[in-house]
Short mmCIF file of C-alpha atoms and ligand atoms in Angstrom, two decimals:
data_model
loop_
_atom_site.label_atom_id
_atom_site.label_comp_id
_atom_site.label_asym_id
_atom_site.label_seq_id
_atom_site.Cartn_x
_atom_site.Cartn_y
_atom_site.Cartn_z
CA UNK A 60 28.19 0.80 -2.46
CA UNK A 61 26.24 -2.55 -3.95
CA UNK A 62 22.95 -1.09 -5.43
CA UNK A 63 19.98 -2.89 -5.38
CA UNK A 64 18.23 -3.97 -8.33
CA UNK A 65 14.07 -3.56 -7.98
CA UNK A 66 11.73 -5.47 -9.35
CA UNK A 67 7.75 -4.55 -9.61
CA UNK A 68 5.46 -7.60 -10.55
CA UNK A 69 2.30 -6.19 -11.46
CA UNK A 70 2.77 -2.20 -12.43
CA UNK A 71 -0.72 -1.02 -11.95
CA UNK A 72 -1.99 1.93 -10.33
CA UNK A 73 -0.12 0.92 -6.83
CA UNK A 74 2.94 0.15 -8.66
CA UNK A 75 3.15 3.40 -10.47
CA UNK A 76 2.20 5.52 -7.60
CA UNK A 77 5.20 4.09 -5.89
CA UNK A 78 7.64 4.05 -8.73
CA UNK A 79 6.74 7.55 -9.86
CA UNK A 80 8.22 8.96 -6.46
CA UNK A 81 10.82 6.07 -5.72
CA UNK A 82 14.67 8.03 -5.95
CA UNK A 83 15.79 6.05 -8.86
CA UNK A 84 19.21 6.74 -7.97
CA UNK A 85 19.31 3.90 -5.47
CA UNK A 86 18.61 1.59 -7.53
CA UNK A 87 21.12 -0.18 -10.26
CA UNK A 88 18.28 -0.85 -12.80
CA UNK A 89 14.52 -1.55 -12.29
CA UNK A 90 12.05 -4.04 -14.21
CA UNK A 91 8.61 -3.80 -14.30
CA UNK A 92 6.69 -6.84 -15.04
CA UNK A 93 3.49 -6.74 -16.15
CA UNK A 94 1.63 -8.90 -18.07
CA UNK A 95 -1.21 -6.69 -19.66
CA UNK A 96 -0.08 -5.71 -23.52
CA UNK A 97 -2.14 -2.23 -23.24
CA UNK A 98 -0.16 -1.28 -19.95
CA UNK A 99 3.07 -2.34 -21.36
CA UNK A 100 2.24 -0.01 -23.86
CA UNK A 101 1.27 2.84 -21.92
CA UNK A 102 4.49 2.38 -19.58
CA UNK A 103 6.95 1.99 -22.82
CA UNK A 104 5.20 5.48 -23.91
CA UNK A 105 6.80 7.09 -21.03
CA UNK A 106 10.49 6.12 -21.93
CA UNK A 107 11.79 6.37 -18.52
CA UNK A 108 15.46 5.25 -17.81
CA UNK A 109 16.87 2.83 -16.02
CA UNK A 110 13.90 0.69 -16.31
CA UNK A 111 12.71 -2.50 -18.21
CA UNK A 112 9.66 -3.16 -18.97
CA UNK A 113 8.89 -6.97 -19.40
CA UNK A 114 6.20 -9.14 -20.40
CA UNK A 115 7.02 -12.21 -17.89
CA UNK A 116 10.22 -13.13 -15.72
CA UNK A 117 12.49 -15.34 -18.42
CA UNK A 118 16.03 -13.91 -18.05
CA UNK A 119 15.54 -12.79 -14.52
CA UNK A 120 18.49 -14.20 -12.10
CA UNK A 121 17.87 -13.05 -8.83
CA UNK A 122 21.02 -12.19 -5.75
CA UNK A 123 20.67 -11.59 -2.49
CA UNK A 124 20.21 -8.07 -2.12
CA UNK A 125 18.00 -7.46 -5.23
CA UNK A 126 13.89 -6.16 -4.06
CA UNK A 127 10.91 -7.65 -5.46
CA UNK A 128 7.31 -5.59 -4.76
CA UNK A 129 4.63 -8.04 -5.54
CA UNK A 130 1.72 -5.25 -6.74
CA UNK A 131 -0.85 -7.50 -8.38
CA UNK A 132 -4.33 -8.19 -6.96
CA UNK A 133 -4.71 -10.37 -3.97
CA UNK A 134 -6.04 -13.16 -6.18
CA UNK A 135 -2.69 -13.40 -8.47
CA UNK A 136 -0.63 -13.46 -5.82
CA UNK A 137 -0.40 -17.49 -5.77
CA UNK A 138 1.01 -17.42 -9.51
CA UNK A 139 3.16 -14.72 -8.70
CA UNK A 140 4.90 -16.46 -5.89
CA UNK A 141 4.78 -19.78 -8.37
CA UNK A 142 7.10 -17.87 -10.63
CA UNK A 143 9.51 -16.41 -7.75
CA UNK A 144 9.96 -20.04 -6.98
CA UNK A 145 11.18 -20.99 -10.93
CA UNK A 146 13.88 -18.46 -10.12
CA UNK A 147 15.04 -19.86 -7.04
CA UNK A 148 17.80 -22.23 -6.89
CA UNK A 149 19.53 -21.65 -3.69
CA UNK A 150 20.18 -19.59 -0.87
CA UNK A 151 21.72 -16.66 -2.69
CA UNK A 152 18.99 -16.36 -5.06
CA UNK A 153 16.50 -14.99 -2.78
CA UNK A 154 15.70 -11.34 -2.72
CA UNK A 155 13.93 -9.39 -0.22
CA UNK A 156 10.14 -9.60 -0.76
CA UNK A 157 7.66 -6.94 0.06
CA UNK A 158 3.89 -7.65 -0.72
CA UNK A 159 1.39 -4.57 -1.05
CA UNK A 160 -1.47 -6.98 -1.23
CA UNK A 161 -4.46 -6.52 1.00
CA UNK A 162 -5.12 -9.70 3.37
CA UNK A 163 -2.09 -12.05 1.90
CA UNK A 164 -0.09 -12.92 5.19
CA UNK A 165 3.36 -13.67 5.09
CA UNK A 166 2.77 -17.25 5.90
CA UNK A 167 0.96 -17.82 3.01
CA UNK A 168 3.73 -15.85 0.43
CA UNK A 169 6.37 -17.93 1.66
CA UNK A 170 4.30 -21.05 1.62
CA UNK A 171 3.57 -20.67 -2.03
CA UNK A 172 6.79 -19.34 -2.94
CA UNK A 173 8.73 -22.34 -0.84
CA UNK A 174 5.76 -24.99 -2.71
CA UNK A 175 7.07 -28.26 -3.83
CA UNK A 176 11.30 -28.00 -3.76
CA UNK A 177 12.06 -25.46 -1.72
CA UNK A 178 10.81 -26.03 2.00
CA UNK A 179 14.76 -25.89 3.27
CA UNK A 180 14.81 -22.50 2.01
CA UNK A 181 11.60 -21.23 4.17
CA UNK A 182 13.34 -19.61 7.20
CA UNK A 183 15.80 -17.69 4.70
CA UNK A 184 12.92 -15.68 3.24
CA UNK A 185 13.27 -12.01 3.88
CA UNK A 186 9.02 -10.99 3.47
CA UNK A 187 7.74 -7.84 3.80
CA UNK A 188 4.31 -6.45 4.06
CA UNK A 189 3.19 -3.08 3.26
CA UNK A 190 -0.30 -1.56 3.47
CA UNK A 191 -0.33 1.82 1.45
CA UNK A 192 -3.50 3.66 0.84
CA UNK A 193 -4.50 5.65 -2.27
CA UNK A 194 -3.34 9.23 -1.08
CA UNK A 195 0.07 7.86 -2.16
CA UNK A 196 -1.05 8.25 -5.62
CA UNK A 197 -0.14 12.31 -4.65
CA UNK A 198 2.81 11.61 -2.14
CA UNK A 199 0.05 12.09 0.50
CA UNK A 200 0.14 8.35 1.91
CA UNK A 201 0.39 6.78 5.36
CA UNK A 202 1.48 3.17 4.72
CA UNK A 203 1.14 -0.04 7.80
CA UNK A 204 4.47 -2.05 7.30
CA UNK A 205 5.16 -5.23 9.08
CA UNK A 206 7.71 -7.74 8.27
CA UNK A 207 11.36 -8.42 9.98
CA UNK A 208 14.86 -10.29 8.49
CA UNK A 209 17.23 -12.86 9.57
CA UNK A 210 19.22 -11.26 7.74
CA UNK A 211 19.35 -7.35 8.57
CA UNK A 212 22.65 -6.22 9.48
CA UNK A 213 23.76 -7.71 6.04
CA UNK A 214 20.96 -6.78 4.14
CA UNK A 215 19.44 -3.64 5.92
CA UNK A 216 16.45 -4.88 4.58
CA UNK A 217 13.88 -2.74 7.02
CA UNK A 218 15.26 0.58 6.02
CA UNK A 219 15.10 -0.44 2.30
CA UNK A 220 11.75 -0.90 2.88
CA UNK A 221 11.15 2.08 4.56
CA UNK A 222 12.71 4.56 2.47
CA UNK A 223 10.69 2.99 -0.29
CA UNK A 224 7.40 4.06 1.14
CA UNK A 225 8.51 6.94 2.71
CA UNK A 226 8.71 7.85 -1.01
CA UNK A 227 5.26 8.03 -1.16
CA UNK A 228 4.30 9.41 2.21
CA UNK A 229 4.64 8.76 5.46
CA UNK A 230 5.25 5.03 7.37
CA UNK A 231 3.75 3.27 10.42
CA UNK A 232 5.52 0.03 11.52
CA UNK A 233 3.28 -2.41 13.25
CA UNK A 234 4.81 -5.34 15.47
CA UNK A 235 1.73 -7.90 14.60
CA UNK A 236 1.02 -9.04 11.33
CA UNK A 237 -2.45 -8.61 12.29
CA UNK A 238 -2.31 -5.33 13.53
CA UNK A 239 -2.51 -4.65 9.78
CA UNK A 240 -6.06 -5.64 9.68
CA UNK A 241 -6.58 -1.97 11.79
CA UNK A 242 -4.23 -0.25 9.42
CA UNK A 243 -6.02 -1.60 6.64
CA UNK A 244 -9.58 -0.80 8.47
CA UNK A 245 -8.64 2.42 9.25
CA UNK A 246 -6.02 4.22 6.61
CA UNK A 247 -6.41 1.81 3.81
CA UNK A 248 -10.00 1.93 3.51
CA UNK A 249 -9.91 5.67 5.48
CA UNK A 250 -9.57 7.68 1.96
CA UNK A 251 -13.40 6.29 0.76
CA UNK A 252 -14.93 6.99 4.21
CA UNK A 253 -13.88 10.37 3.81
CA UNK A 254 -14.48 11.08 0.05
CA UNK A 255 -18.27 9.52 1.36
CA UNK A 256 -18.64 12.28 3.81
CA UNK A 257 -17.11 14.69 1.11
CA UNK A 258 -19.90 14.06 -0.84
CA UNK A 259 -22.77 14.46 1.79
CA UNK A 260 -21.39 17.76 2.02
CA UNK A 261 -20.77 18.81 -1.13
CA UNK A 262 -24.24 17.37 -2.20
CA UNK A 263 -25.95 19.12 0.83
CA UNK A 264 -24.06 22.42 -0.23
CA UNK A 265 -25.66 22.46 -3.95
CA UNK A 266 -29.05 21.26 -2.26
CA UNK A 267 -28.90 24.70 -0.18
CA UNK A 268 -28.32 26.50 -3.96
CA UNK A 269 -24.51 26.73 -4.08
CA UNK A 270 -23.33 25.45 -7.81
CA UNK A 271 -20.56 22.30 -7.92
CA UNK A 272 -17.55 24.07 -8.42
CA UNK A 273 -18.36 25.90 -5.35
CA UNK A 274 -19.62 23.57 -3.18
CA UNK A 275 -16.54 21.23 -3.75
CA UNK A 276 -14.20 23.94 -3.13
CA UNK A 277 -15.23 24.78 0.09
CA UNK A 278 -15.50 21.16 1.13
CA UNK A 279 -12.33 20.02 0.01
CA UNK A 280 -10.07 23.15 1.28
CA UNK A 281 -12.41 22.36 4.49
CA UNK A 282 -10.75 18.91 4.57
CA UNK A 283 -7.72 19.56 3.91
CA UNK A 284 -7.61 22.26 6.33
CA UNK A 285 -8.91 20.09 9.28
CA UNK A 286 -6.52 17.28 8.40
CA UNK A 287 -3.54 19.31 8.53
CA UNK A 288 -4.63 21.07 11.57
CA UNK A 289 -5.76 17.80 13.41
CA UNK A 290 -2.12 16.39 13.25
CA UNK A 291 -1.53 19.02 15.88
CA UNK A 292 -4.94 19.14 18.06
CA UNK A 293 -4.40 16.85 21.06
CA UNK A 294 -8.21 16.25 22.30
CA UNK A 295 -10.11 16.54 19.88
CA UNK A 296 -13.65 16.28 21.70
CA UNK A 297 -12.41 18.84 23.43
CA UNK A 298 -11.42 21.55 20.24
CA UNK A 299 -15.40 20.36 18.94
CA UNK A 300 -16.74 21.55 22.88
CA UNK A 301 -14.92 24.74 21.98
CA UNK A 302 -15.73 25.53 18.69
CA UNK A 303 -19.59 24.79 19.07
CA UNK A 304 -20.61 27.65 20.93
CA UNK A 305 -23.65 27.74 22.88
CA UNK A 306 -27.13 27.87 20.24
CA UNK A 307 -24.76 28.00 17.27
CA UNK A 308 -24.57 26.63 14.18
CA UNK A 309 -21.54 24.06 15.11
CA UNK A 310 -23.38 23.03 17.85
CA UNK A 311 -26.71 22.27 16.17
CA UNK A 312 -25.31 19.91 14.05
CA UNK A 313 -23.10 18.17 16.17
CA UNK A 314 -25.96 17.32 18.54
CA UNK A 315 -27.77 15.84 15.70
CA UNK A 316 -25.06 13.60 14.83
CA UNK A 317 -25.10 12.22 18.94
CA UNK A 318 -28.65 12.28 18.78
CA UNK A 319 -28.54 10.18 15.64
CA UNK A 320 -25.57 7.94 17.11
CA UNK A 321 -23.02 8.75 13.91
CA UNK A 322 -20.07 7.94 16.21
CA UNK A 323 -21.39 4.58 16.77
CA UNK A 324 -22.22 4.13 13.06
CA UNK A 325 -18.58 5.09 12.28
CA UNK A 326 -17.51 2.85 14.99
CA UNK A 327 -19.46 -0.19 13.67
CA UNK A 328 -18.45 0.31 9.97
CA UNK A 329 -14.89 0.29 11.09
CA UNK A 330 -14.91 -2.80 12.72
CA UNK A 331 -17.21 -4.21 10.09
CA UNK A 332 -13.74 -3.50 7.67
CA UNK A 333 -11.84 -4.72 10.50
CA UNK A 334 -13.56 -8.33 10.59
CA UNK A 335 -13.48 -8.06 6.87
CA UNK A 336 -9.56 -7.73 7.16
CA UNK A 337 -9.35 -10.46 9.29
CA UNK A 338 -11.76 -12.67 7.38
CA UNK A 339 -9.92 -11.89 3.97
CA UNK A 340 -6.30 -12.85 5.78
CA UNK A 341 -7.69 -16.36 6.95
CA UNK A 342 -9.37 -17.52 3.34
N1 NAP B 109 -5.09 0.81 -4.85
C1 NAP B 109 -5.00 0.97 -3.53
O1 NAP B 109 -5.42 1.96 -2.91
C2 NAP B 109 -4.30 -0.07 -2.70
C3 NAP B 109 -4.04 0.17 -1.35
C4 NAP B 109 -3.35 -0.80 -0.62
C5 NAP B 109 -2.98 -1.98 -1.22
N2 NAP B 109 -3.29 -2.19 -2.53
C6 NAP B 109 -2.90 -3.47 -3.13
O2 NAP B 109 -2.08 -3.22 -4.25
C7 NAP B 109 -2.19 -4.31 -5.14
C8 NAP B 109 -2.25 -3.76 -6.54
O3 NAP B 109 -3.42 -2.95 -6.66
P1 NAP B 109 -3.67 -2.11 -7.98
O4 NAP B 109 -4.93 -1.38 -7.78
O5 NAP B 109 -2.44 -1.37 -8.36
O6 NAP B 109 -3.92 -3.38 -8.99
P2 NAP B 109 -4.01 -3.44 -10.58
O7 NAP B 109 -4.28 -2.07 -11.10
O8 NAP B 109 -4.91 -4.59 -10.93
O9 NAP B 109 -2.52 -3.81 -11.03
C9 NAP B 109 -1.99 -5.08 -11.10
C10 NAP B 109 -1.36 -5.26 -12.49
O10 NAP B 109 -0.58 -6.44 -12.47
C11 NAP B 109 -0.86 -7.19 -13.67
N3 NAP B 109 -0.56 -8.62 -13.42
C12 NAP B 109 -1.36 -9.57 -12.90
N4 NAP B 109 -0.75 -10.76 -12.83
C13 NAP B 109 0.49 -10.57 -13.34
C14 NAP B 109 1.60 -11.43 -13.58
N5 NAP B 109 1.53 -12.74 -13.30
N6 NAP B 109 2.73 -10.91 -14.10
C15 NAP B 109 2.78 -9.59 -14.41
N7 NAP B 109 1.76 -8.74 -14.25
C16 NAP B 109 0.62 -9.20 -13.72
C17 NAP B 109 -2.33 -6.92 -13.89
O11 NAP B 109 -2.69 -7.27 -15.21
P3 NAP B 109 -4.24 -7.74 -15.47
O12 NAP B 109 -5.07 -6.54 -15.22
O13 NAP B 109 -4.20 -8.20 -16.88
O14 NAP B 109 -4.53 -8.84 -14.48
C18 NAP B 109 -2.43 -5.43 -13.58
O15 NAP B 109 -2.07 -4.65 -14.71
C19 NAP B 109 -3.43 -5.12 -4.73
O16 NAP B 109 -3.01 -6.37 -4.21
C20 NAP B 109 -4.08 -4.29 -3.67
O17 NAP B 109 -4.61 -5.10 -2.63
C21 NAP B 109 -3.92 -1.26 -3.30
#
């Protein structure tokens, strides 16, 4: 069996997440690029095998079925691509490319990685896009991925790509590009909307004279709790009907938050993120 070799531009806190939990096995060797002298430092501390750290991409020769994550901010994406294109000579130099950038569409990676001499080689691009969220950081993640290949008998390109994020959770293909905007809106962002209402509660718990330690722990195991049993709840209007029982506690609240319209705030901020998405996508 050919093994792959992987290549991470940009190893920060993304990139690690994902490497940390990637089966090494699968892989022939893997670089990490990164450009920052302290984090080259930190990662050499680690001395983990079968990888190379490097400062920039001299040396680099590229084949067919090698994988390139590009895991720097949206904003260095442009160089990034500018240096995939120095290593591009022809056809057989192109590796599959998978992009964990928020709002960079694949028109616009292979436009700057095709720039100036390579326009022939635009419909042979194999480019991914995946949308993890921070929970992956704990093997917790739900990650959007979008992307198809000319090229996938040969290459099996989309389940390269999704046993690399399965790696760090669990994976949602979407058949728009933009349909990523909603996974972005909703499980990319998701983790801060939550940690926000965490910390009404927790804060409201140590208001009502419980200390910190114990106010987070019974939010958090709270959270947790409802998340995992949620996966399994079918309406879930319905399981908050039954669980509010008539002049209860449950109840009380939850009639303050429809008196006080939080579904439609929550509804508004999500499509506020949504637009945002979008808005991000077109600049
Ligand atoms: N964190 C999340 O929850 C999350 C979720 C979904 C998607 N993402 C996406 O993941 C990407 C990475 O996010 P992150 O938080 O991991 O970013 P980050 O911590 O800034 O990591 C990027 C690293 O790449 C380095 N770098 C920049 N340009 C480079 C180049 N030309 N060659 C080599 N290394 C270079 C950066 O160095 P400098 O600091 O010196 O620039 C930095 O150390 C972003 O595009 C983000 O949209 C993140």
């Amino acid at each position: 069996m050919i093994k792959n070799k992987l290549y991470f531009f940009g190893y920060g806190n993304m990139a690690e997440a994902i490497y940390l939990r990637i089966d090494k096995s699968s892989y022939e060797n893997i670089f990490l690029i990164e450009k920052d002298n302290d984090r080259r430092a930190y990662i050499d501390k680690k001395k983990y095998s079968k990888t190379q750290i490097l400062k920039n991409i001299n040396n680099i020769k590229f084949n067919n079925s090698d994988i390139v994550i590009l895991s720097v901010k949206p904003k260095q994406i442009k160089l990034i691509c500018k240096e995939i294109n120095s290593l591009i000579l022809e056809k057989r130099d192109i590796p599959i490319i998978i992009s964990i950038a928020a709002g960079i569409t694949t028109s616009t990676i292979k436009n700057h990685i095709t720039q100036n001499n390579l326009s022939n080689l635009q419909n042979h691009l194999n480019i991914y896009r995946a949308m993890p969220n921070l929970c992956a950081i704990n093997g917790d993640g739900i990650t959007g991925l979008y992307g198809k290949s000319k090229d996938e008998k040969k290459l099996n390109s989309s389940s390269i790509v999704s046993k690399i994020f399965n790696s760090v959770g669990e994976i949602l293909w979407v058949k728009k590009e933009s349909d990523l905007n909603i996974v972005t809106a909703i499980s990319g962002s998701g983790p801060a909307y939550i940690f926000y209402i965490m910390d009404v509660m927790i804060n409201s718990a140590k208001e009502l004279g419980l200390n910190e330690g114990d106010a987070k722990k019974l939010v958090t195991k709270t959270v947790v709790g409802s998340g995992k049993m949620g996966e399994s709840i079918q309406n879930l209007a319905e399981q908050i009907s039954k669980v509010s029982s008539k002049g209860g506690t449950t109840e009380a609240a939850i009639s303050l938050f429809n008196k006080k319209n939080l579904n439609l705030i929550l509804n508004q901020a999500i499509k506020v993120a949504h637009s945002k998405s979008e808005e991000i996508s077109q600049d």
